[in-house]
Amino acid sequence: MKSTTVISAFLGTILVGLATAGYAADKTDARKVDIGKAEYEQKCTICHGALGKGDGAYSVMLKKPATDLTTLSKKNAGVFPFARVFETIEGTHELKAHGTREMPIWGKEYRSSKYYDDYLHDPESDRSYFARSRILALTEYIYRLQAK
Ligand code: HEC
């Protein structure tokens, strides 16, 4: 019994070691592991800017400039407005009570078949789960962009 425990502990250490080594190796290509950053660069930089300051190339074409995403916590008494950010990206939180919103809605897009064909290649997988995990990664990335 006792030797089994020792062996399990030993194997556990090796597995943790391997997992850590794999993670460290992946870190050399940050885009590989940083889904939030990759999604942001693909979809949001154009309006919100590379650092989230709202100075993306397309921002000047908008009626209202894209929001500076780095000051969301500051403007909310130091608390990151997690749910609002998530829902804004998803499309469930309307930015304005009236009028059309210029910011695209991503929830629908992530659930579209285009994403399924490009990323998952599996018609059986759960679309809502995929959409939520991408939006969650984006929300967490925006959290990391907050000014200190
Ligand atoms: C076509 C330009 C455009 C693109 C692309 C875009 N946004 Fe926006 N975004 C805006 C505009 C404009 C606003 C402010 C609209 C308003 O207040 O009515 C905004 C607002 C926001 C807000 C609300 C901030 C707050 O005050 O709560 C968040 C969060 C946000 N965008 C995140 C994103 C993310 C994440 C992406 C990429 C997935 C993205 N945006 C892509 C134009 C864009």
CSV table of C-alpha atoms and ligand atoms in Angstrom, one decimal:
chain,number,residue,atom,x,y,z
A,1,MET,CA,0.0,0.0,0.0
A,2,LYS,CA,2.6,2.4,1.1
A,3,SER,CA,4.9,1.8,-1.9
A,4,THR,CA,1.9,2.5,-4.2
A,5,THR,CA,1.4,5.8,-2.6
A,6,VAL,CA,5.1,6.7,-3.0
A,7,ILE,CA,5.0,5.6,-6.7
A,8,SER,CA,1.8,7.7,-7.3
A,9,ALA,CA,3.4,10.7,-5.7
A,10,PHE,CA,6.4,10.2,-7.8
A,11,LEU,CA,4.4,9.9,-11.0
A,12,GLY,CA,2.4,12.9,-10.0
A,13,THR,CA,5.5,15.0,-9.7
A,14,ILE,CA,6.7,13.9,-13.1
A,15,LEU,CA,3.4,14.7,-14.7
A,16,VAL,CA,3.3,18.1,-13.1
A,17,GLY,CA,6.9,18.7,-14.3
A,18,LEU,CA,6.0,17.7,-17.9
A,19,ALA,CA,3.0,19.9,-17.9
A,20,THR,CA,5.0,22.8,-16.6
A,21,ALA,CA,7.7,22.2,-19.2
A,22,GLY,CA,5.1,22.1,-22.0
A,23,TYR,CA,3.6,25.3,-20.8
A,24,ALA,CA,7.0,27.0,-20.6
A,25,ALA,CA,7.8,25.9,-24.2
A,26,ASP,CA,4.5,27.2,-25.5
A,27,LYS,CA,5.1,30.5,-23.8
A,28,THR,CA,7.7,31.4,-26.4
A,29,ASP,CA,4.8,31.8,-28.8
A,30,ALA,CA,2.4,33.8,-26.6
A,31,ARG,CA,-0.3,33.8,-29.3
A,32,LYS,CA,-0.5,30.0,-29.0
A,33,VAL,CA,-1.7,30.1,-25.4
A,34,ASP,CA,-3.2,33.6,-25.1
A,35,ILE,CA,-6.6,33.2,-26.8
A,36,GLY,CA,-7.9,36.4,-25.4
A,37,LYS,CA,-5.0,38.4,-26.9
A,38,ALA,CA,-5.2,36.7,-30.2
A,39,GLU,CA,-8.9,37.3,-30.5
A,40,TYR,CA,-8.5,40.9,-29.4
A,41,GLU,CA,-5.8,41.5,-32.1
A,42,GLN,CA,-8.0,39.9,-34.7
A,43,LYS,CA,-11.3,41.6,-33.9
A,44,CYS,CA,-10.9,44.6,-31.7
A,45,THR,CA,-7.6,46.4,-32.4
A,46,ILE,CA,-9.1,47.9,-35.6
A,47,CYS,CA,-11.4,50.1,-33.4
A,48,HIS,CA,-10.1,50.0,-29.9
A,49,GLY,CA,-6.4,50.2,-30.7
A,50,ALA,CA,-3.5,47.8,-30.0
A,51,LEU,CA,-3.3,48.7,-26.4
A,52,GLY,CA,-7.1,49.3,-25.9
A,53,LYS,CA,-6.9,53.1,-25.8
A,54,GLY,CA,-9.7,53.5,-28.3
A,55,ASP,CA,-7.3,54.8,-31.0
A,56,GLY,CA,-7.7,52.0,-33.6
A,57,ALA,CA,-7.4,52.9,-37.3
A,58,TYR,CA,-11.2,52.6,-37.8
A,59,SER,CA,-12.1,54.6,-34.8
A,60,VAL,CA,-12.1,57.9,-36.7
A,61,MET,CA,-14.8,56.6,-39.0
A,62,LEU,CA,-17.2,56.0,-36.2
A,63,LYS,CA,-19.9,58.5,-35.1
A,64,LYS,CA,-18.7,57.9,-31.5
A,65,PRO,CA,-15.1,56.9,-30.9
A,66,ALA,CA,-14.4,53.4,-29.7
A,67,THR,CA,-14.2,53.3,-25.9
A,68,ASP,CA,-10.8,53.5,-24.1
A,69,LEU,CA,-10.9,50.0,-22.6
A,70,THR,CA,-7.9,50.6,-20.3
A,71,THR,CA,-9.9,52.9,-17.9
A,72,LEU,CA,-13.0,50.7,-17.4
A,73,SER,CA,-12.0,49.9,-13.8
A,74,LYS,CA,-11.0,53.4,-13.0
A,75,LYS,CA,-14.3,54.8,-14.2
A,76,ASN,CA,-16.1,52.1,-12.1
A,77,ALA,CA,-14.7,53.0,-8.7
A,78,GLY,CA,-11.7,50.7,-9.2
A,79,VAL,CA,-13.8,47.6,-9.9
A,80,PHE,CA,-13.5,45.9,-13.3
A,81,PRO,CA,-17.1,45.8,-14.6
A,82,PHE,CA,-16.8,42.1,-15.6
A,83,ALA,CA,-20.5,41.3,-16.4
A,84,ARG,CA,-21.0,44.5,-18.4
A,85,VAL,CA,-17.8,43.8,-20.5
A,86,PHE,CA,-18.8,40.2,-21.1
A,87,GLU,CA,-22.4,41.1,-22.1
A,88,THR,CA,-21.2,44.0,-24.3
A,89,ILE,CA,-19.0,41.6,-26.3
A,90,GLU,CA,-21.7,39.0,-26.3
A,91,GLY,CA,-24.3,41.5,-27.4
A,92,THR,CA,-26.8,41.1,-24.6
A,93,HIS,CA,-25.8,44.4,-23.0
A,94,GLU,CA,-27.0,47.3,-25.1
A,95,LEU,CA,-24.5,50.2,-25.1
A,96,LYS,CA,-27.2,52.8,-25.5
A,97,ALA,CA,-30.8,52.5,-24.5
A,98,HIS,CA,-31.9,53.9,-27.9
A,99,GLY,CA,-30.4,54.1,-31.3
A,100,THR,CA,-28.2,51.6,-33.1
A,101,ARG,CA,-24.9,50.5,-31.7
A,102,GLU,CA,-21.8,50.7,-33.9
A,103,MET,CA,-19.9,48.1,-32.0
A,104,PRO,CA,-20.5,44.7,-33.6
A,105,ILE,CA,-22.0,41.8,-31.6
A,106,TRP,CA,-19.8,38.8,-31.3
A,107,GLY,CA,-22.0,36.2,-29.5
A,108,LYS,CA,-23.9,35.4,-32.7
A,109,GLU,CA,-20.7,35.4,-34.7
A,110,TYR,CA,-19.0,32.9,-32.5
A,111,ARG,CA,-22.1,30.6,-32.7
A,112,SER,CA,-22.2,30.9,-36.5
A,113,SER,CA,-21.2,27.9,-38.6
A,114,LYS,CA,-18.2,29.8,-40.0
A,115,TYR,CA,-16.5,29.5,-36.7
A,116,TYR,CA,-17.4,25.9,-36.4
A,117,ASP,CA,-16.0,25.1,-39.8
A,118,ASP,CA,-12.8,27.1,-39.1
A,119,TYR,CA,-12.0,26.1,-35.6
A,120,LEU,CA,-13.8,23.0,-34.4
A,121,HIS,CA,-14.5,20.8,-37.4
A,122,ASP,CA,-17.1,19.1,-35.2
A,123,PRO,CA,-20.8,19.7,-35.9
A,124,GLU,CA,-21.7,18.0,-32.6
A,125,SER,CA,-19.8,20.3,-30.3
A,126,ASP,CA,-21.6,22.8,-28.1
A,127,ARG,CA,-21.7,26.2,-29.8
A,128,SER,CA,-22.7,28.1,-26.7
A,129,TYR,CA,-19.8,26.7,-24.8
A,130,PHE,CA,-17.4,27.7,-27.5
A,131,ALA,CA,-18.8,31.2,-27.8
A,132,ARG,CA,-18.7,31.7,-24.0
A,133,SER,CA,-15.1,30.5,-23.7
A,134,ARG,CA,-13.9,32.9,-26.4
A,135,ILE,CA,-15.8,35.8,-24.9
A,136,LEU,CA,-14.5,34.9,-21.4
A,137,ALA,CA,-10.9,34.9,-22.8
A,138,LEU,CA,-11.5,38.4,-24.3
A,139,THR,CA,-13.0,39.7,-21.1
A,140,GLU,CA,-10.0,38.4,-19.1
A,141,TYR,CA,-7.7,40.0,-21.7
A,142,ILE,CA,-9.4,43.4,-21.3
A,143,TYR,CA,-9.1,43.0,-17.5
A,144,ARG,CA,-5.3,42.7,-18.1
A,145,LEU,CA,-5.3,45.9,-20.1
A,146,GLN,CA,-6.6,48.0,-17.2
A,147,ALA,CA,-4.4,51.0,-16.2
A,148,LYS,CA,-2.8,50.5,-12.8
B,1,HEC,C1,-16.3,48.7,-35.5
B,1,HEC,C2,-15.6,49.2,-34.4
B,1,HEC,C3,-15.6,48.3,-33.1
B,1,HEC,C4,-15.0,47.0,-33.1
B,1,HEC,C5,-14.5,46.2,-34.2
B,1,HEC,C6,-15.1,46.7,-31.7
B,1,HEC,N1,-15.7,47.7,-30.9
B,1,HEC,FE1,-16.0,47.7,-28.9
B,1,HEC,N2,-16.9,49.6,-29.0
B,1,HEC,C7,-16.9,50.3,-30.2
B,1,HEC,C8,-17.7,51.6,-29.9
B,1,HEC,C9,-18.0,52.7,-30.9
B,1,HEC,C10,-18.0,51.5,-28.5
B,1,HEC,C11,-18.7,52.6,-27.7
B,1,HEC,C12,-20.2,52.6,-28.2
B,1,HEC,C13,-21.1,53.3,-27.3
B,1,HEC,O1,-20.8,53.7,-26.1
B,1,HEC,O2,-22.3,53.5,-27.8
B,1,HEC,C14,-17.5,50.2,-28.0
B,1,HEC,C15,-17.6,49.8,-26.7
B,1,HEC,C16,-17.0,48.7,-26.2
B,1,HEC,C17,-17.1,48.2,-24.8
B,1,HEC,C18,-18.0,48.9,-23.7
B,1,HEC,C19,-17.1,49.6,-22.7
B,1,HEC,C20,-18.0,50.1,-21.6
B,1,HEC,O3,-18.0,51.3,-21.4
B,1,HEC,O4,-18.6,49.3,-21.0
B,1,HEC,C21,-16.4,47.1,-24.7
B,1,HEC,C22,-16.2,46.2,-23.5
B,1,HEC,C23,-15.9,46.8,-26.0
B,1,HEC,N3,-16.3,47.8,-26.9
B,1,HEC,C24,-15.1,45.7,-26.3
B,1,HEC,C25,-14.8,45.2,-27.6
B,1,HEC,C26,-14.1,44.0,-27.9
B,1,HEC,C27,-13.7,43.0,-26.9
B,1,HEC,C28,-14.1,43.9,-29.3
B,1,HEC,C29,-13.5,42.8,-30.1
B,1,HEC,C30,-14.1,41.5,-29.9
B,1,HEC,C31,-14.6,45.2,-29.8
B,1,HEC,N4,-15.1,45.9,-28.8
B,1,HEC,C32,-14.7,45.5,-31.2
B,1,HEC,C33,-16.5,50.0,-31.5
B,1,HEC,C34,-15.9,48.7,-31.8
